[in-house]
XYZ file of C-alpha atoms in Angstrom:
529
model
C 4.709 -41.036 3.475
C 5.861 -38.149 5.497
C 3.885 -35.884 3.091
C 0.893 -38.078 3.491
C 1.080 -37.987 7.297
C 1.442 -34.269 7.313
C -1.471 -33.776 4.999
C -3.579 -35.993 7.310
C -2.435 -34.134 10.493
C -3.119 -30.648 8.779
C -6.660 -31.816 7.390
C -7.463 -32.987 11.007
C -6.372 -29.596 12.640
C -8.432 -27.710 10.005
C -11.310 -29.649 10.766
C -11.010 -29.144 14.475
C -10.700 -25.562 13.938
C -13.701 -25.592 11.642
C -15.707 -27.314 14.114
C -14.906 -25.054 16.963
C -15.651 -22.000 14.963
C -19.053 -23.269 13.834
C -20.032 -24.178 17.302
C -19.376 -20.694 18.250
C -21.375 -19.170 15.535
C -24.052 -21.691 14.683
C -26.580 -21.358 17.626
C -26.713 -17.713 17.542
C -26.946 -17.400 13.794
C -29.881 -19.738 13.759
C -31.874 -17.152 15.405
C -33.315 -14.467 13.118
C -33.069 -11.930 15.762
C -29.222 -12.084 15.687
C -29.424 -10.916 11.840
C -32.320 -8.561 12.388
C -30.547 -7.006 15.240
C -27.249 -6.503 13.533
C -28.949 -5.004 10.515
C -30.883 -2.562 12.586
C -27.701 -1.310 14.344
C -26.001 -0.986 10.882
C -28.955 1.186 9.872
C -28.990 3.528 12.934
C -25.179 3.901 12.202
C -26.025 4.632 8.449
C -28.441 7.153 9.378
C -26.070 9.118 11.569
C -24.018 9.588 8.485
C -26.772 11.835 6.905
C -25.173 14.717 8.681
C -22.109 15.300 6.712
C -18.589 16.048 7.890
C -17.923 19.353 6.294
C -14.820 20.348 8.576
C -11.650 21.412 6.751
C -9.055 18.563 6.870
C -6.110 19.758 8.937
C -4.443 16.239 8.272
C -4.590 13.793 5.284
C -3.427 10.089 5.252
C -3.329 7.940 2.373
C -2.932 4.059 2.942
C -2.029 2.306 -0.195
C -2.136 -1.409 -0.378
C -0.029 -2.141 -3.443
C -2.041 -4.999 -5.429
C -4.641 -4.987 -2.604
C -7.707 -5.921 -5.051
C -10.957 -6.730 -3.451
C -10.337 -10.475 -3.354
C -7.308 -9.605 -1.296
C -9.255 -7.444 1.090
C -11.906 -10.147 1.711
C -9.174 -12.869 2.334
C -7.141 -10.619 4.652
C -10.341 -10.016 6.448
C -10.824 -13.768 6.994
C -7.177 -14.331 7.889
C -7.228 -11.666 10.557
C -10.332 -12.988 12.001
C -8.738 -16.622 11.883
C -5.523 -15.205 13.616
C -7.891 -13.892 16.404
C -9.481 -17.392 16.767
C -12.683 -16.775 15.046
C -14.003 -18.204 11.750
C -12.945 -15.172 9.928
C -15.904 -14.192 7.672
C -17.620 -12.061 10.055
C -14.641 -10.123 11.204
C -14.190 -6.628 10.381
C -11.014 -4.878 9.054
C -10.141 -1.443 10.224
C -10.866 -0.186 6.601
C -14.206 -2.003 6.657
C -15.316 0.403 9.526
C -14.832 3.631 7.152
C -18.347 4.857 6.363
C -17.748 5.805 2.652
C -16.715 3.248 -0.095
C -16.329 3.792 -3.598
C -14.670 2.189 -6.817
C -11.768 3.308 -8.664
C -11.017 2.526 -12.165
C -7.076 1.753 -12.635
C -6.149 1.569 -16.083
C -3.267 3.495 -17.278
C -3.534 5.726 -20.419
C -1.627 3.122 -22.466
C -2.635 0.139 -20.616
C -5.973 -1.697 -19.842
C -4.375 -3.605 -16.869
C -1.972 -1.056 -15.136
C 1.438 -0.911 -13.380
C 2.230 0.737 -10.060
C 3.841 3.578 -11.769
C 1.200 5.001 -13.777
C -1.281 4.388 -11.119
C 0.704 5.933 -8.496
C 0.906 9.398 -10.678
C -2.860 9.001 -10.918
C -3.910 8.826 -7.071
C -0.890 11.087 -6.084
C -0.435 13.747 -8.884
C -4.250 13.885 -10.048
C -3.603 12.853 -13.793
C -3.407 9.568 -15.469
C -0.219 8.491 -17.056
C 1.574 5.977 -19.139
C 2.563 2.726 -17.450
C 6.222 2.712 -16.049
C 6.197 6.436 -15.663
C 6.240 8.451 -12.327
C 5.450 12.028 -11.870
C 4.986 13.022 -15.553
C 2.027 13.295 -17.766
C 0.764 10.870 -20.521
C 2.713 13.033 -23.044
C 5.863 11.565 -21.487
C 6.962 8.405 -23.127
C 8.622 5.529 -21.033
C 12.564 5.433 -21.184
C 12.715 8.498 -23.374
C 14.530 11.020 -21.237
C 13.900 13.795 -23.755
C 10.248 13.449 -23.034
C 10.398 14.403 -19.418
C 10.945 18.171 -19.364
C 7.811 20.165 -19.836
C 5.608 17.083 -18.968
C 6.147 17.024 -15.081
C 3.333 16.837 -12.822
C 3.280 17.760 -9.122
C 1.853 15.680 -6.309
C -0.495 16.142 -3.283
C 2.708 15.671 -1.067
C 4.064 18.783 -2.952
C 0.749 20.790 -2.402
C 0.744 19.912 1.137
C 4.178 20.917 1.811
C 3.829 24.110 -0.171
C 0.828 24.999 2.032
C 2.965 24.531 5.187
C 2.112 21.033 6.312
C 4.633 18.474 7.392
C 4.622 15.450 4.818
C 5.633 11.813 5.235
C 6.449 8.789 3.191
C 6.438 5.374 4.916
C 6.627 2.258 2.879
C 7.644 -1.472 3.091
C 9.419 -1.386 -0.326
C 12.412 0.776 -1.455
C 11.797 4.492 -0.850
C 12.366 5.124 -4.397
C 9.941 2.267 -5.599
C 7.023 2.976 -7.783
C 4.651 4.162 -5.424
C 6.639 6.459 -3.343
C 8.731 7.913 -6.162
C 5.552 9.336 -7.683
C 4.945 11.848 -4.596
C 8.351 13.454 -5.342
C 10.061 12.355 -8.623
C 9.429 13.039 -12.297
C 10.945 9.986 -14.239
C 10.094 8.431 -17.472
C 11.210 5.146 -16.224
C 10.220 3.726 -12.789
C 13.364 1.477 -12.819
C 15.858 4.346 -12.642
C 16.415 3.665 -8.895
C 19.872 5.385 -9.175
C 22.285 6.241 -11.750
C 23.507 2.645 -12.067
C 20.176 1.612 -13.462
C 20.140 4.421 -16.195
C 21.283 4.265 -19.756
C 24.411 6.541 -20.417
C 22.387 8.487 -23.110
C 19.700 9.336 -20.244
C 22.323 10.740 -17.816
C 24.025 12.520 -20.600
C 20.862 14.244 -21.386
C 20.342 15.401 -17.966
C 17.742 12.973 -16.459
C 18.211 12.517 -12.899
C 17.665 8.969 -11.021
C 14.965 8.679 -8.613
C 17.039 8.238 -5.231
C 18.708 11.585 -6.309
C 15.302 13.161 -6.862
C 13.980 12.058 -3.474
C 16.473 14.465 -1.876
C 16.749 17.419 -4.349
C 12.983 17.796 -5.629
C 11.529 18.465 -2.356
C 14.535 18.716 -0.182
C 12.574 19.013 3.329
C 10.400 15.971 3.440
C 9.724 15.493 7.089
C 9.720 11.766 7.232
C 10.973 9.204 4.907
C 11.060 5.469 5.910
C 11.234 2.237 4.157
C 14.076 0.327 2.090
C 16.539 1.189 -0.569
C 19.651 1.893 1.156
C 21.980 0.724 -1.415
C 20.885 3.110 -4.099
C 21.957 6.017 -1.596
C 25.729 5.010 -1.411
C 28.677 5.001 -3.665
C 29.144 1.802 -5.847
C 30.649 -1.079 -3.903
C 30.331 0.730 -0.422
C 29.550 -2.250 2.010
C 26.171 -2.237 3.592
C 25.951 -1.417 7.258
C 23.950 -4.169 8.137
C 25.281 -6.931 5.532
C 28.707 -5.958 4.989
C 29.897 -9.268 3.447
C 27.057 -9.620 0.953
C 28.070 -7.876 -2.282
C 24.468 -7.523 -3.846
C 23.551 -5.057 -0.804
C 26.480 -2.936 -1.474
C 26.040 0.754 -2.784
C 25.278 1.245 -6.430
C 25.965 4.945 -7.197
C 28.287 5.547 -10.083
C 28.393 9.224 -9.198
C 30.038 8.348 -5.932
C 27.733 10.571 -4.092
C 26.548 9.684 -0.299
C 23.076 10.815 -0.469
C 22.492 9.776 3.140
C 25.601 11.723 4.384
C 24.559 14.831 2.387
C 21.061 14.514 4.098
C 22.615 14.134 7.553
C 24.880 17.297 6.936
C 22.057 19.231 5.655
C 19.680 18.324 8.496
C 22.285 18.470 11.381
C 21.086 21.794 12.829
C 17.417 20.889 12.038
C 16.817 18.063 14.495
C 17.192 15.660 11.761
C 17.985 12.041 12.600
C 19.110 8.999 10.211
C 18.306 5.641 11.668
C 18.606 2.157 9.782
C 17.326 -0.416 12.389
C 14.567 -0.686 14.776
C 16.394 0.022 17.937
C 17.609 3.240 16.743
C 14.039 4.199 15.449
C 12.194 3.396 18.633
C 14.813 4.980 20.966
C 13.951 8.330 19.292
C 11.864 11.004 21.151
C 9.390 12.314 18.466
C 9.384 15.603 20.289
C 13.209 16.154 19.615
C 12.853 15.003 15.754
C 11.642 17.267 13.170
C 13.091 15.219 10.205
C 13.656 11.560 9.930
C 15.157 9.309 7.369
C 14.968 5.605 8.168
C 16.384 3.089 5.574
C 15.989 -0.248 7.051
C 17.149 -2.470 4.281
C 19.278 -2.259 1.164
C 16.300 -3.121 -0.923
C 12.755 -3.675 -0.139
C 11.820 -4.621 3.625
C 11.470 -8.164 4.484
C 7.955 -9.917 4.539
C 6.203 -9.237 7.701
C 6.268 -13.067 8.194
C 9.942 -13.087 8.019
C 10.673 -9.948 9.654
C 13.386 -9.919 12.474
C 11.182 -8.434 15.164
C 14.396 -7.469 17.173
C 16.112 -5.400 14.308
C 13.365 -4.573 11.712
C 10.326 -2.096 12.581
C 6.880 -3.197 11.559
C 4.857 -0.910 9.310
C 2.492 -0.290 12.157
C 5.716 0.887 14.239
C 6.831 2.903 11.412
C 3.620 4.744 11.059
C 3.231 5.604 14.916
C 6.584 7.335 14.840
C 5.706 9.074 11.764
C 2.418 10.280 13.064
C 4.014 11.500 16.155
C 6.578 13.725 14.373
C 4.195 15.001 11.764
C 1.344 16.089 14.073
C 3.469 18.616 15.848
C 2.912 20.877 13.033
C 0.003 23.300 13.902
C -0.740 23.561 10.285
C -1.268 19.667 9.994
C 0.200 17.047 7.951
C 0.078 14.669 4.743
C 1.363 11.084 5.186
C 1.452 8.487 2.356
C 1.823 5.085 3.852
C 2.290 2.011 1.349
C 1.831 -1.617 2.275
C 3.977 -2.526 -0.771
C 4.898 -6.078 -0.376
C 1.222 -7.388 -0.778
C 1.982 -6.816 -4.496
C 5.328 -8.885 -4.126
C 3.883 -11.578 -2.338
C 1.133 -11.942 -5.185
C 3.623 -11.642 -8.129
C 5.538 -14.580 -6.535
C 2.412 -16.603 -6.067
C 2.843 -16.573 -2.318
C -0.571 -15.690 -0.985
C 0.137 -16.402 2.448
C 3.015 -13.386 2.391
C 0.662 -11.337 0.669
C -2.138 -11.864 2.877
C -0.131 -11.265 6.151
C 1.154 -8.063 4.624
C -2.323 -6.948 4.007
C -3.126 -7.659 7.694
C -0.231 -5.818 8.938
C -1.268 -2.640 6.824
C -4.773 -2.975 8.238
C -2.922 -3.193 11.900
C -1.174 0.288 10.714
C -4.605 1.702 9.985
C -6.002 0.860 13.374
C -2.959 2.633 14.960
C -3.309 5.699 12.912
C -7.063 5.745 13.726
C -6.061 5.892 17.568
C -3.737 8.587 16.967
C -5.969 11.091 15.043
C -9.560 12.303 14.789
C -12.160 12.051 12.105
C -13.034 15.704 12.709
C -9.859 17.067 11.342
C -8.377 13.982 9.449
C -9.204 12.626 6.195
C -8.093 9.052 5.885
C -8.242 7.093 2.476
C -7.383 3.435 2.155
C -7.089 1.964 -1.365
C -5.065 0.167 -4.023
C -3.356 0.887 -7.002
C -4.196 -2.221 -8.948
C -5.577 -5.825 -8.215
C -3.910 -9.152 -8.948
C -4.856 -12.394 -10.676
C -5.676 -13.850 -7.127
C -8.991 -15.282 -5.952
C -10.279 -17.989 -3.740
C -13.215 -20.219 -4.015
C -14.394 -23.801 -4.147
C -17.538 -23.782 -2.002
C -15.262 -23.964 1.099
C -17.256 -24.196 4.439
C -17.663 -21.549 6.990
C -14.326 -21.278 9.066
C -12.350 -23.149 6.548
C -8.883 -21.977 6.854
C -8.156 -19.455 4.080
C -4.974 -21.340 3.064
C -6.827 -24.649 3.080
C -8.291 -27.044 0.508
C -11.661 -26.869 -1.131
C -14.183 -29.472 0.282
C -14.215 -31.543 -3.002
C -11.891 -33.149 -5.539
C -11.755 -31.807 -9.120
C -14.359 -33.877 -11.108
C -11.970 -33.696 -13.987
C -8.433 -35.017 -12.588
C -9.999 -36.312 -9.443
C -7.310 -34.436 -7.384
C -7.788 -31.737 -4.393
C -7.090 -28.225 -4.737
C -6.620 -25.205 -2.542
C -9.257 -22.543 -2.302
C -6.663 -20.035 -3.119
C -5.704 -20.048 -6.830
C -4.028 -17.825 -9.266
C -5.047 -16.945 -12.843
C -1.495 -17.074 -13.885
C 1.950 -17.321 -12.266
C 4.797 -19.378 -10.907
C 2.516 -21.881 -9.226
C 1.598 -23.600 -12.341
C 3.195 -26.943 -12.050
C 2.913 -30.290 -13.687
C 3.950 -33.618 -12.284
C 4.397 -36.559 -14.820
C 2.464 -34.496 -17.127
C -0.483 -33.798 -14.741
C -1.353 -31.287 -12.275
C 0.341 -31.776 -9.071
C -1.672 -33.346 -6.204
C -1.525 -30.487 -3.523
C -2.329 -33.215 -0.691
C 1.174 -34.507 -1.036
C 2.975 -31.041 -0.298
C 2.885 -28.407 2.573
C 0.287 -25.915 0.971
C 0.056 -23.880 4.206
C 3.975 -23.035 4.289
C 4.704 -19.547 4.338
C 6.226 -19.548 0.683
C 3.839 -21.981 -0.947
C 3.191 -20.958 -4.271
C -0.642 -21.403 -5.004
C -1.602 -23.151 -8.304
C -1.847 -21.183 -11.320
C -3.713 -21.688 -14.594
C -1.156 -20.253 -16.858
C 2.717 -20.760 -16.194
C 4.588 -17.415 -15.792
C 7.659 -16.442 -13.804
C 5.709 -13.671 -12.275
C 2.110 -13.617 -11.748
C 0.611 -10.317 -13.263
C -1.828 -7.577 -12.130
C -5.382 -7.712 -12.568
C -7.591 -5.176 -14.355
C -10.540 -4.655 -12.140
C -11.554 -1.641 -10.126
C -10.469 -1.340 -6.655
C -12.124 -0.133 -3.622
C -11.358 3.150 -1.980
C -12.399 3.457 1.778
C -12.922 7.010 3.108
C -13.441 8.803 6.437
C -13.071 12.057 7.896
C -13.782 15.705 6.404
C -15.565 15.293 2.987
C -15.189 11.632 2.847
C -18.559 11.464 1.395
C -17.133 12.974 -1.977
C -15.607 9.458 -2.550
C -18.640 7.740 -3.781
C -19.884 5.699 -6.623
C -17.260 4.818 -9.457
C -14.449 7.244 -10.516
C -11.385 7.631 -12.177
C -8.410 6.822 -9.949
C -6.973 10.234 -10.418
C -10.102 11.864 -8.561
C -8.684 10.699 -5.307
C -5.837 13.420 -4.900
C -8.551 16.175 -5.929
C -10.854 15.146 -3.299
C -8.139 15.069 -0.479
C -6.760 18.530 -1.666
C -10.286 20.078 -1.678
C -10.782 18.610 1.860
C -7.679 20.270 3.044
C -7.948 23.578 0.875
C -4.658 22.984 -0.696
C -3.346 22.808 -4.172
C -5.818 24.065 -6.616
C -8.744 23.918 -4.364
C -8.535 26.714 -1.911
C -11.225 29.228 -3.221
C -14.236 27.428 -1.519
C -12.586 27.367 1.939
C -14.144 29.317 4.820
C -11.475 29.490 7.163
C -13.118 31.486 10.035
C -15.429 28.551 10.767
C -13.112 25.729 10.028
C -15.527 24.197 7.663
C -15.443 23.811 3.744
C -18.078 25.279 1.573
C -19.613 22.733 -0.567
C -21.011 25.130 -3.189
C -19.357 24.722 -6.679
C -16.646 27.337 -7.206
C -16.424 29.366 -10.311
C -13.226 28.138 -11.433
C -14.221 24.683 -11.200
C -17.035 25.450 -13.423
C -14.803 26.984 -15.770
C -12.572 24.247 -15.769
C -15.398 21.903 -16.630
C -16.418 24.028 -19.492
C -12.765 24.065 -20.957
C -12.636 20.259 -20.568
C -15.882 19.797 -22.410
C -14.810 21.981 -25.319
C -11.510 20.181 -25.604
C -13.437 16.694 -25.734
C -15.928 17.982 -27.962
């Protein structure tokens, strides 16, 4: 009875919201002038893009929405609008405002549907790789330590650091998770978070865990923020925030305290270690040159569940990071990962995933206010998609987490607009599909129904969007391999292997093909033929 009453109340509230939204938009949208005027304004804006921004990029920012496929982008757009009292569909995400959009092919060298490690190696290191590996080429085999040496590949973060830029990593996952680790580590197994997770033979063969590589491979990364505290401390060391929770204790078998080692190394270099929001926001960025922020033992909490008093948001972390990094007159490179979009989808919790995406978009907006398109290239993309979608002929303004307007013509039961192709949301009650009207399908952790039962929902294999703005952003067009992304960023900033074309006097980049590029192309052609 309670569920039935709740369902009725929920439907009533949804209908009320829908009516308000429709009344707000219906009248003006009936007039062709509304649509014509909007299209003409868009046309005028597009015409201004005929003058290409060929400046040299002083700063580079890559926003990576882990698992943020195109259906997630669209659903997040609607949610953002609905959170602001609109019907949602007409809303603009910050990334929607970027002038150039392309598609990236996400497959790994050994996988049609990729994972986050192989894809990270592509969009950070510029080469495609096998699933489960970070910072190594496709010649390396997952979990086989002896295939590491000689197959290491460096990332654009390293290229930027070598060019004298400040560099930073900000993530909502562990700082040694797949996405951030590809920017500094060379590991044949993404799960080697600390030496505790590594097989004895790999340790004996000389392979290093990813947490250790964070501090040793590129020892002066200027800003590091995210989770993963427990991987930095000796085994069984109580966590500073959860001292009585055993699962949050340190994991390291080598008894090293990587955080203390960092603090000792940075004590005379304006280095600061923080583990909560108060400490972070009390810093004066002008007095900070190096920052290590580890805010959870593992991943950061979902934004919907975040303690706003003790845990910083992604937007807050990004703001502090830019304030520190931009002090460098040579510019900076910043990797920002909205990493828990992916986790929400894996758990079938679309509401968690979409709120994570909206928060990342908020961070994109904050970065926009703190930088200029004249000297900062900003790219927003995803590593892969998910088996997530929404449909069912829902009406304009329908809550994104709501029901489709009809019953199934097969089992005569209602269904939510959001569904998964596979995952933990598959559920039978008395041998038939669960009636979602009897449960709270708008609850934060509701697991949307799935077609195929799996304990964890899987990635999707379709192309992902790449949004770009700033110097030379127009080079991201059409459909490209995912590993093309860091090559464009490096070219725009005149770093890495892309420097010969630069004209430093004028501050612009020469768009003419360079001889070395032609030679490289001919070499590849001969290899392929």
